[in-house]
């Protein structure tokens, strides 16, 4: 039997292993299931069971990545940064390596949760990979950094070779080839991210005859993400791309190839109705951007004649 001193020490050791309740900042706010708070309660129950049985082997810690097939919504896995490209003044395309040419295992449009730590504070945010769903040996994400963003501070500290922790997948939109006769994609800024793998899955599949109209909303022409990719996609017979620039006002300053498909100002009711009306059939709309943008687009789509089950808000 343990004496009183040993019992106190053992109790203290168990208390040090007790899961720490997450702070509000650790919730990414995207409605993930399981949420970080769900995971906390599961870990707490596991800790209580382990303590009751005095069996520390019942506690599970952080897992190391061995294969993407182990990707889990509940467990953070380590992925190595293999490349970082600065696309604009505040936005990066980051590539993470996967071992043995494995695939990540996400469906087009699904997202992951990134965990960061700044000044001892743990934070979590949601990001959608922009790499093809069948990409082997890597995945890429588009990350915009904000001057006062905590996750932005963490991302700016990255260098090639560093490790970051992700869990997932999450997301309720599951695209299937020829599921819709026409898709209308409305994206603002990095809201372009979930559209990219969906669009590429369509153009990579010769049997998928879905028509796509993609509208990207940005502040300036220089701020348009993935220009080369979008230009290549627009060459397909079933893809149209348009751009709405809120801080530009001169077509003459744009390359010729962009002048006919660019509008100035903000994406509003009139253009939404024009886009819906130009579709061969009533489209299914995908919307991603800020909370304000998403709310505005949902309202515009309803006024343009789409039913609530005819659009999906990422």
JSON list of N, CA, C and O in Angstrom, two decimals, residues 102-132:
[
{"chain": "A", "resi": 102, "resn": "UNK", "atom": "N", "xyz": [0.80, 8.99, -50.74]},
{"chain": "A", "resi": 102, "resn": "UNK", "atom": "CA", "xyz": [-0.58, 8.74, -50.35]},
{"chain": "A", "resi": 102, "resn": "UNK", "atom": "C", "xyz": [-1.46, 9.94, -50.70]},
{"chain": "A", "resi": 102, "resn": "UNK", "atom": "O", "xyz": [-0.97, 11.03, -51.00]},
{"chain": "A", "resi": 103, "resn": "UNK", "atom": "N", "xyz": [-2.76, 9.73, -50.66]},
{"chain": "A", "resi": 103, "resn": "UNK", "atom": "CA", "xyz": [-3.73, 10.79, -50.87]},
{"chain": "A", "resi": 103, "resn": "UNK", "atom": "C", "xyz": [-4.30, 11.22, -49.53]},
{"chain": "A", "resi": 103, "resn": "UNK", "atom": "O", "xyz": [-4.36, 10.44, -48.58]},
{"chain": "A", "resi": 104, "resn": "UNK", "atom": "N", "xyz": [-4.72, 12.48, -49.44]},
{"chain": "A", "resi": 104, "resn": "UNK", "atom": "CA", "xyz": [-5.22, 13.01, -48.18]},
{"chain": "A", "resi": 104, "resn": "UNK", "atom": "C", "xyz": [-6.53, 12.35, -47.77]},
{"chain": "A", "resi": 104, "resn": "UNK", "atom": "O", "xyz": [-6.77, 12.12, -46.59]},
{"chain": "A", "resi": 105, "resn": "UNK", "atom": "N", "xyz": [-7.40, 12.05, -48.74]},
{"chain": "A", "resi": 105, "resn": "UNK", "atom": "CA", "xyz": [-8.64, 11.36, -48.42]},
{"chain": "A", "resi": 105, "resn": "UNK", "atom": "C", "xyz": [-9.83, 12.26, -48.20]},
{"chain": "A", "resi": 105, "resn": "UNK", "atom": "O", "xyz": [-10.83, 11.83, -47.62]},
{"chain": "A", "resi": 106, "resn": "UNK", "atom": "N", "xyz": [-9.75, 13.52, -48.67]},
{"chain": "A", "resi": 106, "resn": "UNK", "atom": "CA", "xyz": [-10.90, 14.43, -48.57]},
{"chain": "A", "resi": 106, "resn": "UNK", "atom": "C", "xyz": [-11.72, 14.39, -49.84]},
{"chain": "A", "resi": 106, "resn": "UNK", "atom": "O", "xyz": [-11.19, 14.17, -50.93]},
{"chain": "A", "resi": 107, "resn": "UNK", "atom": "N", "xyz": [-13.00, 14.66, -49.70]},
{"chain": "A", "resi": 107, "resn": "UNK", "atom": "CA", "xyz": [-13.84, 14.88, -50.87]},
{"chain": "A", "resi": 107, "resn": "UNK", "atom": "C", "xyz": [-13.71, 16.36, -51.27]},
{"chain": "A", "resi": 107, "resn": "UNK", "atom": "O", "xyz": [-13.42, 17.21, -50.43]},
{"chain": "A", "resi": 108, "resn": "UNK", "atom": "N", "xyz": [-13.93, 16.67, -52.55]},
{"chain": "A", "resi": 108, "resn": "UNK", "atom": "CA", "xyz": [-13.83, 18.07, -52.99]},
{"chain": "A", "resi": 108, "resn": "UNK", "atom": "C", "xyz": [-14.73, 18.98, -52.16]},
{"chain": "A", "resi": 108, "resn": "UNK", "atom": "O", "xyz": [-15.92, 18.73, -52.01]},
{"chain": "A", "resi": 109, "resn": "UNK", "atom": "N", "xyz": [-14.14, 20.05, -51.61]},
{"chain": "A", "resi": 109, "resn": "UNK", "atom": "CA", "xyz": [-14.91, 21.02, -50.84]},
{"chain": "A", "resi": 109, "resn": "UNK", "atom": "C", "xyz": [-14.88, 20.81, -49.34]},
{"chain": "A", "resi": 109, "resn": "UNK", "atom": "O", "xyz": [-15.31, 21.69, -48.59]},
{"chain": "A", "resi": 110, "resn": "UNK", "atom": "N", "xyz": [-14.39, 19.66, -48.87]},
{"chain": "A", "resi": 110, "resn": "UNK", "atom": "CA", "xyz": [-14.30, 19.44, -47.43]},
{"chain": "A", "resi": 110, "resn": "UNK", "atom": "C", "xyz": [-13.12, 20.23, -46.86]},
{"chain": "A", "resi": 110, "resn": "UNK", "atom": "O", "xyz": [-12.18, 20.58, -47.58]},
{"chain": "A", "resi": 111, "resn": "UNK", "atom": "N", "xyz": [-13.17, 20.49, -45.54]},
{"chain": "A", "resi": 111, "resn": "UNK", "atom": "CA", "xyz": [-12.12, 21.28, -44.93]},
{"chain": "A", "resi": 111, "resn": "UNK", "atom": "C", "xyz": [-11.47, 20.57, -43.75]},
{"chain": "A", "resi": 111, "resn": "UNK", "atom": "O", "xyz": [-11.96, 19.56, -43.27]},
{"chain": "A", "resi": 112, "resn": "UNK", "atom": "N", "xyz": [-10.35, 21.14, -43.31]},
{"chain": "A", "resi": 112, "resn": "UNK", "atom": "CA", "xyz": [-9.59, 20.64, -42.18]},
{"chain": "A", "resi": 112, "resn": "UNK", "atom": "C", "xyz": [-9.51, 21.72, -41.11]},
{"chain": "A", "resi": 112, "resn": "UNK", "atom": "O", "xyz": [-9.75, 22.89, -41.38]},
{"chain": "A", "resi": 113, "resn": "UNK", "atom": "N", "xyz": [-9.13, 21.31, -39.90]},
{"chain": "A", "resi": 113, "resn": "UNK", "atom": "CA", "xyz": [-8.91, 22.24, -38.81]},
{"chain": "A", "resi": 113, "resn": "UNK", "atom": "C", "xyz": [-7.42, 22.30, -38.49]},
{"chain": "A", "resi": 113, "resn": "UNK", "atom": "O", "xyz": [-6.79, 21.26, -38.27]},
{"chain": "A", "resi": 114, "resn": "UNK", "atom": "N", "xyz": [-6.87, 23.50, -38.51]},
{"chain": "A", "resi": 114, "resn": "UNK", "atom": "CA", "xyz": [-5.46, 23.73, -38.18]},
{"chain": "A", "resi": 114, "resn": "UNK", "atom": "C", "xyz": [-5.36, 24.19, -36.74]},
{"chain": "A", "resi": 114, "resn": "UNK", "atom": "O", "xyz": [-6.13, 25.04, -36.30]},
{"chain": "A", "resi": 115, "resn": "UNK", "atom": "N", "xyz": [-4.41, 23.63, -36.02]},
{"chain": "A", "resi": 115, "resn": "UNK", "atom": "CA", "xyz": [-4.15, 24.06, -34.64]},
{"chain": "A", "resi": 115, "resn": "UNK", "atom": "C", "xyz": [-2.87, 24.87, -34.58]},
{"chain": "A", "resi": 115, "resn": "UNK", "atom": "O", "xyz": [-1.84, 24.48, -35.14]},
{"chain": "A", "resi": 116, "resn": "UNK", "atom": "N", "xyz": [-2.95, 26.02, -33.92]},
{"chain": "A", "resi": 116, "resn": "UNK", "atom": "CA", "xyz": [-1.77, 26.85, -33.73]},
{"chain": "A", "resi": 116, "resn": "UNK", "atom": "C", "xyz": [-1.62, 27.25, -32.28]},
{"chain": "A", "resi": 116, "resn": "UNK", "atom": "O", "xyz": [-2.54, 27.08, -31.48]},
{"chain": "A", "resi": 117, "resn": "UNK", "atom": "N", "xyz": [-0.47, 27.81, -31.95]},
{"chain": "A", "resi": 117, "resn": "UNK", "atom": "CA", "xyz": [-0.24, 28.28, -30.59]},
{"chain": "A", "resi": 117, "resn": "UNK", "atom": "C", "xyz": [0.56, 29.57, -30.65]},
{"chain": "A", "resi": 117, "resn": "UNK", "atom": "O", "xyz": [1.62, 29.62, -31.28]},
{"chain": "A", "resi": 118, "resn": "UNK", "atom": "N", "xyz": [0.02, 30.61, -30.03]},
{"chain": "A", "resi": 118, "resn": "UNK", "atom": "CA", "xyz": [0.68, 31.92, -30.00]},
{"chain": "A", "resi": 118, "resn": "UNK", "atom": "C", "xyz": [0.71, 32.41, -28.56]},
{"chain": "A", "resi": 118, "resn": "UNK", "atom": "O", "xyz": [-0.34, 32.53, -27.92]},
{"chain": "A", "resi": 119, "resn": "UNK", "atom": "N", "xyz": [1.90, 32.69, -28.06]},
{"chain": "A", "resi": 119, "resn": "UNK", "atom": "CA", "xyz": [2.07, 33.19, -26.68]},
{"chain": "A", "resi": 119, "resn": "UNK", "atom": "C", "xyz": [1.36, 32.29, -25.68]},
{"chain": "A", "resi": 119, "resn": "UNK", "atom": "O", "xyz": [0.71, 32.77, -24.73]},
{"chain": "A", "resi": 120, "resn": "UNK", "atom": "N", "xyz": [1.45, 30.98, -25.90]},
{"chain": "A", "resi": 120, "resn": "UNK", "atom": "CA", "xyz": [0.86, 30.02, -24.98]},
{"chain": "A", "resi": 120, "resn": "UNK", "atom": "C", "xyz": [-0.63, 29.81, -25.17]},
{"chain": "A", "resi": 120, "resn": "UNK", "atom": "O", "xyz": [-1.23, 28.97, -24.48]},
{"chain": "A", "resi": 121, "resn": "UNK", "atom": "N", "xyz": [-1.25, 30.55, -26.08]},
{"chain": "A", "resi": 121, "resn": "UNK", "atom": "CA", "xyz": [-2.69, 30.42, -26.33]},
{"chain": "A", "resi": 121, "resn": "UNK", "atom": "C", "xyz": [-2.93, 29.52, -27.53]},
{"chain": "A", "resi": 121, "resn": "UNK", "atom": "O", "xyz": [-2.42, 29.79, -28.63]},
{"chain": "A", "resi": 122, "resn": "UNK", "atom": "N", "xyz": [-3.70, 28.46, -27.35]},
{"chain": "A", "resi": 122, "resn": "UNK", "atom": "CA", "xyz": [-4.01, 27.55, -28.45]},
{"chain": "A", "resi": 122, "resn": "UNK", "atom": "C", "xyz": [-5.20, 28.07, -29.24]},
{"chain": "A", "resi": 122, "resn": "UNK", "atom": "O", "xyz": [-6.21, 28.49, -28.67]},
{"chain": "A", "resi": 123, "resn": "UNK", "atom": "N", "xyz": [-5.10, 28.03, -30.56]},
{"chain": "A", "resi": 123, "resn": "UNK", "atom": "CA", "xyz": [-6.16, 28.50, -31.45]},
{"chain": "A", "resi": 123, "resn": "UNK", "atom": "C", "xyz": [-6.39, 27.47, -32.54]},
{"chain": "A", "resi": 123, "resn": "UNK", "atom": "O", "xyz": [-5.48, 26.70, -32.89]},
{"chain": "A", "resi": 124, "resn": "UNK", "atom": "N", "xyz": [-7.59, 27.46, -33.09]},
{"chain": "A", "resi": 124, "resn": "UNK", "atom": "CA", "xyz": [-7.93, 26.55, -34.17]},
{"chain": "A", "resi": 124, "resn": "UNK", "atom": "C", "xyz": [-8.75, 27.29, -35.22]},
{"chain": "A", "resi": 124, "resn": "UNK", "atom": "O", "xyz": [-9.62, 28.09, -34.88]},
{"chain": "A", "resi": 125, "resn": "UNK", "atom": "N", "xyz": [-8.45, 27.01, -36.49]},
{"chain": "A", "resi": 125, "resn": "UNK", "atom": "CA", "xyz": [-9.17, 27.64, -37.60]},
{"chain": "A", "resi": 125, "resn": "UNK", "atom": "C", "xyz": [-9.39, 26.61, -38.70]},
{"chain": "A", "resi": 125, "resn": "UNK", "atom": "O", "xyz": [-8.62, 25.66, -38.86]},
{"chain": "A", "resi": 126, "resn": "UNK", "atom": "N", "xyz": [-10.44, 26.83, -39.49]},
{"chain": "A", "resi": 126, "resn": "UNK", "atom": "CA", "xyz": [-10.79, 25.92, -40.58]},
{"chain": "A", "resi": 126, "resn": "UNK", "atom": "C", "xyz": [-10.22, 26.43, -41.91]},
{"chain": "A", "resi": 126, "resn": "UNK", "atom": "O", "xyz": [-10.30, 27.63, -42.20]},
{"chain": "A", "resi": 127, "resn": "UNK", "atom": "N", "xyz": [-9.65, 25.51, -42.70]},
{"chain": "A", "resi": 127, "resn": "UNK", "atom": "CA", "xyz": [-9.13, 25.83, -44.04]},
{"chain": "A", "resi": 127, "resn": "UNK", "atom": "C", "xyz": [-9.48, 24.69, -44.99]},
{"chain": "A", "resi": 127, "resn": "UNK", "atom": "O", "xyz": [-9.44, 23.51, -44.62]},
{"chain": "A", "resi": 128, "resn": "UNK", "atom": "N", "xyz": [-9.80, 25.06, -46.23]},
{"chain": "A", "resi": 128, "resn": "UNK", "atom": "CA", "xyz": [-10.14, 24.07, -47.24]},
{"chain": "A", "resi": 128, "resn": "UNK", "atom": "C", "xyz": [-8.97, 23.84, -48.18]},
{"chain": "A", "resi": 128, "resn": "UNK", "atom": "O", "xyz": [-8.47, 24.80, -48.79]},
{"chain": "A", "resi": 129, "resn": "UNK", "atom": "N", "xyz": [-8.47, 22.63, -48.33]},
{"chain": "A", "resi": 129, "resn": "UNK", "atom": "CA", "xyz": [-7.40, 22.36, -49.29]},
{"chain": "A", "resi": 129, "resn": "UNK", "atom": "C", "xyz": [-7.84, 22.74, -50.71]},
{"chain": "A", "resi": 129, "resn": "UNK", "atom": "O", "xyz": [-8.98, 22.52, -51.10]},
{"chain": "A", "resi": 130, "resn": "UNK", "atom": "N", "xyz": [-6.92, 23.33, -51.45]},
{"chain": "A", "resi": 130, "resn": "UNK", "atom": "CA", "xyz": [-7.21, 23.71, -52.84]},
{"chain": "A", "resi": 130, "resn": "UNK", "atom": "C", "xyz": [-6.59, 22.72, -53.82]},
{"chain": "A", "resi": 130, "resn": "UNK", "atom": "O", "xyz": [-6.80, 22.85, -55.03]},
{"chain": "A", "resi": 131, "resn": "UNK", "atom": "N", "xyz": [-5.85, 21.76, -53.33]},
{"chain": "A", "resi": 131, "resn": "UNK", "atom": "CA", "xyz": [-5.25, 20.76, -54.21]},
{"chain": "A", "resi": 131, "resn": "UNK", "atom": "C", "xyz": [-6.32, 19.79, -54.69]},
{"chain": "A", "resi": 131, "resn": "UNK", "atom": "O", "xyz": [-7.37, 19.63, -54.04]},
{"chain": "A", "resi": 132, "resn": "UNK", "atom": "N", "xyz": [-6.11, 19.11, -55.81]},
{"chain": "A", "resi": 132, "resn": "UNK", "atom": "CA", "xyz": [-7.08, 18.13, -56.30]},
{"chain": "A", "resi": 132, "resn": "UNK", "atom": "C", "xyz": [-7.33, 17.05, -55.26]},
{"chain": "A", "resi": 132, "resn": "UNK", "atom": "O", "xyz": [-6.42, 16.68, -54.51]}
]
